[in-house]
Amino acid sequence: MQPRETHLTQSVTHAAEALIEGKLVAFPTETVYGLGADATQDKAVARVFAAKGRPSFNPLIVHVPSLEDAVALGEFSPEASELAKLFWPGPLTLVVPRRKGCPVSLLASAGLPSLAIRVPKHPLAQALLKAVRRPVVAPSANPSGHISPTTAAHVRAGLGDKVSVILDGGPAAIGLESTIIGFLGGRAALYRPGGLAREEIESALGHRLVQAEDAKKPSAPGQLESHYAPKAQLRLNAKAVKEGEIYLAFGPMPDATFNLSPSGDLIEAAANLFRLLHEIDATGARVIAVAPIPDRGLGEAINDRLKRAAAPRS
Ligand code: TXA
Ligand code: MG
């Protein structure tokens, strides 16, 4: 008898049942925690928007356990299939044309003819998706405009009263949302930098990614300029801390209480980013001064999130 595993299997079954009943289930993925709902039920999808307080023009990512399940929902070009085969399961979302007869609620994609699909790698996400046997929409499990959750405790603090089940799979390994790739005029385009570095995708494809349209446009991801925002103000590229600020360091700095990565590792920094912003916010800090982060590898996604977090609030 392995009581822990039995317990886990029971929670997954219970969570899958809740989804089928149209309820909301928060679950871990390797990127961030997702706020899941059965993608085929309009009402369940609507509950996601309501729980997050999200503007309804913002489309959601559909999660499935395998490429085979993804192909049933969307049309994969040769390049889309290639990326899926290379990087799924993993921190990559592909935006593809919706297949005719696709059962996903139109509300999920905010009426767009395309669908954002992802196959997550986290074992608990995989177990849940296999148990529910339906596509699951899951935005990050935070109130709209807040920092994405990388632990079950973050979800409980932000949305605890709005979800039926929270599956706890420990801290998210990557800590940044998935990279989103769309296909513009048949060419792969970067819609949102994320947990899979642009360079990895480009070297797999053998060519550069097209730069996606203006990030402010509502059909593009991360369209809201102020997003991922902590309560504190952010001052970016800060080489030193000023009076009254709390410093978020990067690289060797023995005196720093909060350091994204003392060894200067961008993967570690990504994994720590949202958790540290949560922790600094909890101190009641008014201003967070953030050290400069190199713009290569996962640094591109980290800087994207930091810029949004620092943008003037609307
Ligand atoms: O890592 C992740 O991607 C996490 C985990 C839970 O999977 N999910 C996540 O979802 O970050 P969310 O809802 O916070 O971000 C989804 C992004 C949005 O910026 C949205 O605009 C974009 O995906 N998106 C969804 N459908 C799209 C579509 N059809 N065309 C273009 N962008 C789309
Ligand atoms: Mg989000």
Short mmCIF file of C-alpha atoms and ligand atoms in Angstrom, two decimals:
data_model
loop_
_atom_site.label_atom_id
_atom_site.label_comp_id
_atom_site.label_asym_id
_atom_site.label_seq_id
_atom_site.Cartn_x
_atom_site.Cartn_y
_atom_site.Cartn_z
CA MET A 1 0.00 0.00 0.00
CA GLN A 2 1.26 3.45 -0.92
CA PRO A 3 -1.05 5.84 0.85
CA ARG A 4 0.36 8.97 -0.81
CA GLU A 5 -0.21 7.69 -4.31
CA THR A 6 -3.66 6.41 -3.48
CA HIS A 7 -4.49 9.79 -2.07
CA LEU A 8 -3.21 11.48 -5.24
CA THR A 9 -5.19 9.20 -7.54
CA GLN A 10 -8.30 9.97 -5.52
CA SER A 11 -7.72 13.71 -5.76
CA VAL A 12 -7.19 13.53 -9.50
CA THR A 13 -10.41 11.53 -9.94
CA HIS A 14 -12.26 13.96 -7.73
CA ALA A 15 -10.85 16.93 -9.66
CA ALA A 16 -11.79 15.37 -13.01
CA GLU A 17 -15.34 14.82 -11.76
CA ALA A 18 -15.55 18.43 -10.62
CA LEU A 19 -14.47 19.60 -14.10
CA ILE A 20 -17.12 17.47 -15.78
CA GLU A 21 -19.70 18.99 -13.40
CA GLY A 22 -18.69 22.40 -14.76
CA LYS A 23 -16.70 23.44 -11.69
CA LEU A 24 -13.32 25.18 -11.56
CA VAL A 25 -10.20 23.22 -10.66
CA ALA A 26 -6.78 24.76 -10.12
CA PHE A 27 -3.94 22.45 -11.11
CA PRO A 28 -0.16 22.63 -11.39
CA THR A 29 1.66 22.78 -14.69
CA GLU A 30 5.42 23.07 -15.13
CA THR A 31 4.99 26.76 -16.07
CA VAL A 32 2.47 28.20 -13.60
CA TYR A 33 -0.72 26.96 -11.90
CA GLY A 34 -3.76 26.94 -14.17
CA LEU A 35 -7.40 27.70 -13.39
CA GLY A 36 -9.06 24.84 -15.25
CA ALA A 37 -12.54 24.38 -16.65
CA ASP A 38 -14.10 21.97 -19.11
CA ALA A 39 -13.43 23.70 -22.45
CA THR A 40 -16.54 22.20 -24.04
CA GLN A 41 -18.98 23.82 -21.58
CA ASP A 42 -19.70 27.49 -22.27
CA LYS A 43 -20.88 28.04 -18.73
CA ALA A 44 -17.79 26.52 -17.19
CA VAL A 45 -15.60 28.69 -19.44
CA ALA A 46 -17.63 31.75 -18.47
CA ARG A 47 -16.96 30.93 -14.81
CA VAL A 48 -13.24 31.19 -15.51
CA PHE A 49 -13.61 34.73 -16.83
CA ALA A 50 -15.81 35.62 -13.87
CA ALA A 51 -13.44 34.13 -11.30
CA LYS A 52 -10.44 35.93 -12.75
CA GLY A 53 -12.29 39.17 -13.39
CA ARG A 54 -10.74 38.95 -16.86
CA PRO A 55 -11.85 41.09 -19.81
CA SER A 56 -13.78 38.68 -22.00
CA PHE A 57 -11.86 39.56 -25.17
CA ASN A 58 -8.84 37.73 -23.79
CA PRO A 59 -8.84 34.19 -25.25
CA LEU A 60 -7.76 31.15 -23.23
CA ILE A 61 -5.33 28.27 -23.81
CA VAL A 62 -6.81 24.80 -24.25
CA HIS A 63 -4.89 21.98 -22.53
CA VAL A 64 -4.82 18.39 -23.75
CA PRO A 65 -2.65 15.40 -22.77
CA SER A 66 -1.13 14.64 -26.19
CA LEU A 67 -0.50 15.86 -29.73
CA GLU A 68 -3.06 13.35 -30.95
CA ASP A 69 -5.72 15.07 -28.83
CA ALA A 70 -4.53 18.48 -30.05
CA VAL A 71 -4.83 17.48 -33.71
CA ALA A 72 -8.48 16.60 -33.10
CA LEU A 73 -9.12 20.26 -32.17
CA GLY A 74 -6.91 22.30 -34.50
CA GLU A 75 -5.28 22.17 -37.91
CA PHE A 76 -1.54 21.67 -37.65
CA SER A 77 0.63 22.85 -40.54
CA PRO A 78 3.90 20.95 -41.11
CA GLU A 79 5.79 23.59 -39.11
CA ALA A 80 3.26 23.50 -36.25
CA SER A 81 3.50 19.69 -36.12
CA GLU A 82 7.26 19.89 -36.10
CA LEU A 83 7.28 22.22 -33.09
CA ALA A 84 4.67 20.11 -31.32
CA LYS A 85 6.67 16.93 -31.83
CA LEU A 86 9.85 18.56 -30.60
CA PHE A 87 8.58 20.48 -27.59
CA TRP A 88 5.41 18.77 -26.34
CA PRO A 89 4.79 18.00 -23.61
CA GLY A 90 6.33 21.25 -22.43
CA PRO A 91 6.15 25.03 -21.96
CA LEU A 92 4.97 25.80 -25.51
CA THR A 93 1.54 26.93 -26.73
CA LEU A 94 0.66 26.79 -30.42
CA VAL A 95 -2.04 28.98 -31.97
CA VAL A 96 -3.57 27.11 -34.90
CA PRO A 97 -6.80 27.32 -36.95
CA ARG A 98 -9.74 25.66 -35.22
CA ARG A 99 -10.79 22.42 -36.83
CA LYS A 100 -14.34 22.19 -38.22
CA GLY A 101 -16.61 20.67 -35.60
CA CYS A 102 -14.11 21.43 -32.81
CA PRO A 103 -16.07 20.98 -29.56
CA VAL A 104 -14.27 23.78 -27.69
CA SER A 105 -16.57 26.60 -26.58
CA LEU A 106 -16.26 29.68 -28.82
CA LEU A 107 -16.10 31.73 -25.67
CA ALA A 108 -12.77 30.06 -24.87
CA SER A 109 -11.13 31.59 -27.92
CA ALA A 110 -13.15 34.80 -27.57
CA GLY A 111 -14.77 34.18 -30.93
CA LEU A 112 -11.45 33.94 -32.82
CA PRO A 113 -11.20 31.38 -35.65
CA SER A 114 -7.95 30.14 -34.05
CA LEU A 115 -7.25 28.12 -30.95
CA ALA A 116 -4.30 28.25 -28.55
CA ILE A 117 -3.37 24.68 -27.56
CA ARG A 118 -0.83 23.32 -25.11
CA VAL A 119 0.26 19.89 -23.87
CA PRO A 120 1.69 20.41 -20.38
CA LYS A 121 4.35 18.12 -18.96
CA HIS A 122 3.65 18.21 -15.21
CA PRO A 123 2.62 14.67 -14.15
CA LEU A 124 -0.38 15.94 -12.19
CA ALA A 125 -1.59 18.00 -15.18
CA GLN A 126 -1.12 14.97 -17.41
CA ALA A 127 -3.01 12.73 -14.96
CA LEU A 128 -5.88 15.21 -14.71
CA LEU A 129 -6.18 15.71 -18.48
CA LYS A 130 -6.15 11.96 -19.07
CA ALA A 131 -8.77 11.40 -16.38
CA VAL A 132 -11.13 14.12 -17.60
CA ARG A 133 -10.82 13.12 -21.28
CA ARG A 134 -11.97 16.52 -22.46
CA PRO A 135 -10.00 19.63 -23.41
CA VAL A 136 -9.46 21.93 -20.42
CA VAL A 137 -9.12 25.71 -20.66
CA ALA A 138 -6.70 27.10 -18.12
CA PRO A 139 -5.47 30.63 -17.77
CA SER A 140 -2.97 31.26 -15.02
CA ALA A 141 -4.83 30.83 -11.72
CA ASN A 142 -4.59 34.44 -10.53
CA PRO A 143 -7.06 37.32 -10.47
CA SER A 144 -6.70 39.26 -13.75
CA GLY A 145 -3.76 41.65 -13.70
CA HIS A 146 -2.09 40.00 -10.70
CA ILE A 147 1.10 37.97 -10.59
CA SER A 148 0.84 34.41 -11.91
CA PRO A 149 0.78 31.70 -9.21
CA THR A 150 3.69 29.28 -8.96
CA THR A 151 2.48 27.47 -5.81
CA ALA A 152 -0.83 26.11 -4.56
CA ALA A 153 -0.64 28.66 -1.73
CA HIS A 154 -0.61 31.53 -4.27
CA VAL A 155 -3.77 30.11 -5.83
CA ARG A 156 -5.45 29.76 -2.45
CA ALA A 157 -4.58 33.36 -1.57
CA GLY A 158 -5.79 34.81 -4.88
CA LEU A 159 -8.75 32.66 -5.89
CA GLY A 160 -9.28 30.26 -2.97
CA ASP A 161 -12.97 31.05 -2.55
CA LYS A 162 -13.68 30.67 -6.29
CA VAL A 163 -12.29 27.21 -7.06
CA SER A 164 -13.78 23.85 -6.09
CA VAL A 165 -10.50 21.94 -6.00
CA ILE A 166 -6.84 22.95 -5.83
CA LEU A 167 -4.42 20.18 -6.80
CA ASP A 168 -1.08 20.78 -5.10
CA GLY A 169 1.90 19.67 -7.18
CA GLY A 170 4.57 21.69 -5.39
CA PRO A 171 6.25 24.80 -6.79
CA ALA A 172 6.11 25.19 -10.59
CA ALA A 173 9.47 24.13 -12.03
CA ILE A 174 9.65 26.81 -14.74
CA GLY A 175 7.71 29.60 -13.07
CA LEU A 176 6.91 31.55 -16.27
CA GLU A 177 3.96 31.04 -18.60
CA SER A 178 4.42 29.07 -21.81
CA THR A 179 5.94 30.60 -24.93
CA ILE A 180 3.17 31.23 -27.47
CA ILE A 181 3.84 30.66 -31.16
CA GLY A 182 1.29 31.55 -33.82
CA PHE A 183 1.53 31.26 -37.57
CA LEU A 184 1.22 34.46 -39.57
CA GLY A 185 0.92 33.92 -43.31
CA GLY A 186 2.25 30.42 -42.71
CA ARG A 187 5.36 31.61 -40.83
CA ALA A 188 5.99 30.86 -37.16
CA ALA A 189 5.67 34.03 -35.07
CA LEU A 190 6.44 34.76 -31.43
CA TYR A 191 3.21 35.91 -29.75
CA ARG A 192 4.48 35.77 -26.18
CA PRO A 193 7.96 35.01 -24.88
CA GLY A 194 7.81 32.41 -22.12
CA GLY A 195 9.25 29.29 -20.56
CA LEU A 196 10.76 27.97 -23.78
CA ALA A 197 13.50 30.27 -25.07
CA ARG A 198 13.11 31.80 -28.54
CA GLU A 199 16.61 30.60 -29.44
CA GLU A 200 15.65 26.96 -28.87
CA ILE A 201 12.67 27.27 -31.19
CA GLU A 202 14.64 29.14 -33.82
CA SER A 203 17.46 26.62 -33.85
CA ALA A 204 14.95 23.77 -34.14
CA LEU A 205 13.23 25.46 -37.08
CA GLY A 206 16.44 26.60 -38.71
CA HIS A 207 15.14 30.16 -39.12
CA ARG A 208 14.16 33.23 -37.12
CA LEU A 209 10.68 33.66 -35.69
CA VAL A 210 8.55 36.42 -37.15
CA GLN A 211 7.87 39.18 -34.63
CA ALA A 212 4.14 39.03 -33.85
CA GLU A 213 1.94 42.09 -34.22
CA ASP A 214 1.87 44.88 -31.69
CA ALA A 215 1.50 43.39 -28.22
CA LYS A 216 -1.22 45.92 -27.39
CA LYS A 217 -3.64 44.50 -29.94
CA PRO A 218 -6.48 42.61 -28.26
CA SER A 219 -6.05 39.47 -30.40
CA ALA A 220 -2.42 39.14 -29.39
CA PRO A 221 -1.40 37.63 -26.09
CA GLY A 222 -0.51 39.75 -23.10
CA GLN A 223 -2.46 42.55 -24.78
CA LEU A 224 -2.97 44.47 -21.60
CA GLU A 225 0.05 46.63 -21.08
CA SER A 226 -0.20 46.61 -17.31
CA HIS A 227 -0.28 42.95 -16.44
CA TYR A 228 1.31 40.58 -13.95
CA ALA A 229 1.33 43.54 -11.61
CA PRO A 230 2.36 43.36 -7.97
CA LYS A 231 0.92 45.93 -5.56
CA ALA A 232 4.28 47.69 -5.30
CA GLN A 233 5.67 50.00 -7.98
CA LEU A 234 8.57 48.60 -9.96
CA ARG A 235 11.78 50.38 -10.92
CA LEU A 236 13.61 48.38 -13.56
CA ASN A 237 17.31 48.13 -14.48
CA ALA A 238 18.20 49.36 -11.02
CA LYS A 239 21.91 49.00 -10.36
CA ALA A 240 21.52 50.04 -6.74
CA VAL A 241 18.75 50.38 -4.20
CA LYS A 242 17.44 53.78 -3.08
CA GLU A 243 15.99 54.74 0.29
CA GLY A 244 12.60 53.09 0.89
CA GLU A 245 12.96 50.52 -1.89
CA ILE A 246 13.34 46.76 -1.69
CA TYR A 247 15.92 45.35 -4.04
CA LEU A 248 15.33 42.34 -6.23
CA ALA A 249 18.81 41.25 -7.18
CA PHE A 250 20.17 39.10 -9.97
CA GLY A 251 23.66 37.63 -9.75
CA PRO A 252 26.13 37.54 -6.86
CA MET A 253 25.07 39.93 -4.11
CA PRO A 254 25.56 38.51 -0.61
CA ASP A 255 23.52 41.24 1.13
CA ALA A 256 20.39 40.90 -0.98
CA THR A 257 17.44 39.32 0.85
CA PHE A 258 15.65 38.77 -2.46
CA ASN A 259 17.71 37.41 -5.32
CA LEU A 260 16.32 35.96 -8.55
CA SER A 261 19.48 33.91 -8.98
CA PRO A 262 22.66 34.49 -6.98
CA SER A 263 24.59 32.55 -9.64
CA GLY A 264 23.14 34.64 -12.48
CA ASP A 265 21.23 31.72 -13.99
CA LEU A 266 18.26 32.85 -16.12
CA ILE A 267 16.37 29.57 -15.78
CA GLU A 268 16.58 29.80 -11.99
CA ALA A 269 15.57 33.48 -12.18
CA ALA A 270 12.47 32.61 -14.21
CA ALA A 271 11.46 29.97 -11.69
CA ASN A 272 11.83 32.47 -8.82
CA LEU A 273 10.36 35.59 -10.46
CA PHE A 274 6.68 35.44 -9.53
CA ARG A 275 7.32 33.84 -6.14
CA LEU A 276 9.74 36.61 -5.15
CA LEU A 277 7.38 39.35 -6.40
CA HIS A 278 4.67 37.74 -4.23
CA GLU A 279 7.04 37.62 -1.26
CA ILE A 280 8.20 41.22 -1.62
CA ASP A 281 4.58 42.36 -2.02
CA ALA A 282 3.78 40.60 1.24
CA THR A 283 6.32 42.81 3.05
CA GLY A 284 4.19 45.83 2.13
CA ALA A 285 7.01 47.33 0.04
CA ARG A 286 6.05 50.46 -1.94
CA VAL A 287 8.79 50.20 -4.57
CA ILE A 288 10.68 47.18 -5.84
CA ALA A 289 13.96 48.04 -7.54
CA VAL A 290 14.83 45.25 -9.96
CA ALA A 291 18.38 44.55 -11.09
CA PRO A 292 19.11 44.53 -14.84
CA ILE A 293 18.35 41.14 -16.41
CA PRO A 294 20.20 40.06 -19.58
CA ASP A 295 17.84 39.86 -22.56
CA ARG A 296 18.91 36.44 -23.84
CA GLY A 297 17.36 33.00 -23.33
CA LEU A 298 14.60 33.14 -20.71
CA GLY A 299 15.71 36.71 -19.95
CA GLU A 300 13.50 37.87 -22.84
CA ALA A 301 10.38 36.52 -21.12
CA ILE A 302 11.50 37.75 -17.69
CA ASN A 303 12.01 41.29 -19.05
CA ASP A 304 8.66 41.14 -20.85
CA ARG A 305 6.87 40.29 -17.58
CA LEU A 306 8.83 42.91 -15.64
CA LYS A 307 7.96 45.63 -18.18
CA ARG A 308 4.28 44.76 -17.91
CA ALA A 309 4.49 44.68 -14.13
CA ALA A 310 6.13 48.14 -14.20
CA ALA A 311 3.69 49.70 -16.69
CA PRO A 312 1.38 52.48 -15.44
CA ARG A 313 -1.80 50.95 -14.01
CA SER A 314 -5.04 51.66 -15.82
O1 TXA B 1 1.88 28.56 -19.16
C1 TXA B 1 0.77 28.91 -19.56
O2 TXA B 1 0.54 29.18 -20.75
C2 TXA B 1 -0.34 29.00 -18.52
C3 TXA B 1 -0.61 27.58 -18.01
C4 TXA B 1 -1.72 27.52 -17.01
O3 TXA B 1 -0.85 26.72 -19.09
N1 TXA B 1 -1.50 29.60 -19.04
C5 TXA B 1 -1.56 30.91 -19.36
O4 TXA B 1 -2.80 31.32 -19.79
O5 TXA B 1 -0.62 31.67 -19.26
P1 TXA B 1 -3.24 32.83 -19.85
O6 TXA B 1 -4.71 32.77 -20.09
O7 TXA B 1 -2.81 33.56 -18.64
O8 TXA B 1 -2.56 33.38 -21.15
C6 TXA B 1 -3.07 32.96 -22.39
C7 TXA B 1 -2.55 33.81 -23.49
C8 TXA B 1 -3.23 35.14 -23.51
O9 TXA B 1 -2.27 36.17 -23.54
C9 TXA B 1 -4.06 35.08 -24.78
O10 TXA B 1 -4.17 36.32 -25.38
C10 TXA B 1 -3.31 34.09 -25.65
O11 TXA B 1 -2.84 33.16 -24.72
N2 TXA B 1 -4.20 33.41 -26.59
C11 TXA B 1 -5.13 32.49 -26.33
N3 TXA B 1 -5.80 32.13 -27.44
C12 TXA B 1 -5.27 32.84 -28.46
C13 TXA B 1 -5.54 32.92 -29.86
N4 TXA B 1 -6.49 32.21 -30.43
N5 TXA B 1 -4.79 33.78 -30.59
C14 TXA B 1 -3.82 34.53 -30.00
N6 TXA B 1 -3.52 34.50 -28.68
C15 TXA B 1 -4.25 33.67 -27.92
MG MG B 2 -2.17 34.98 -17.13
#
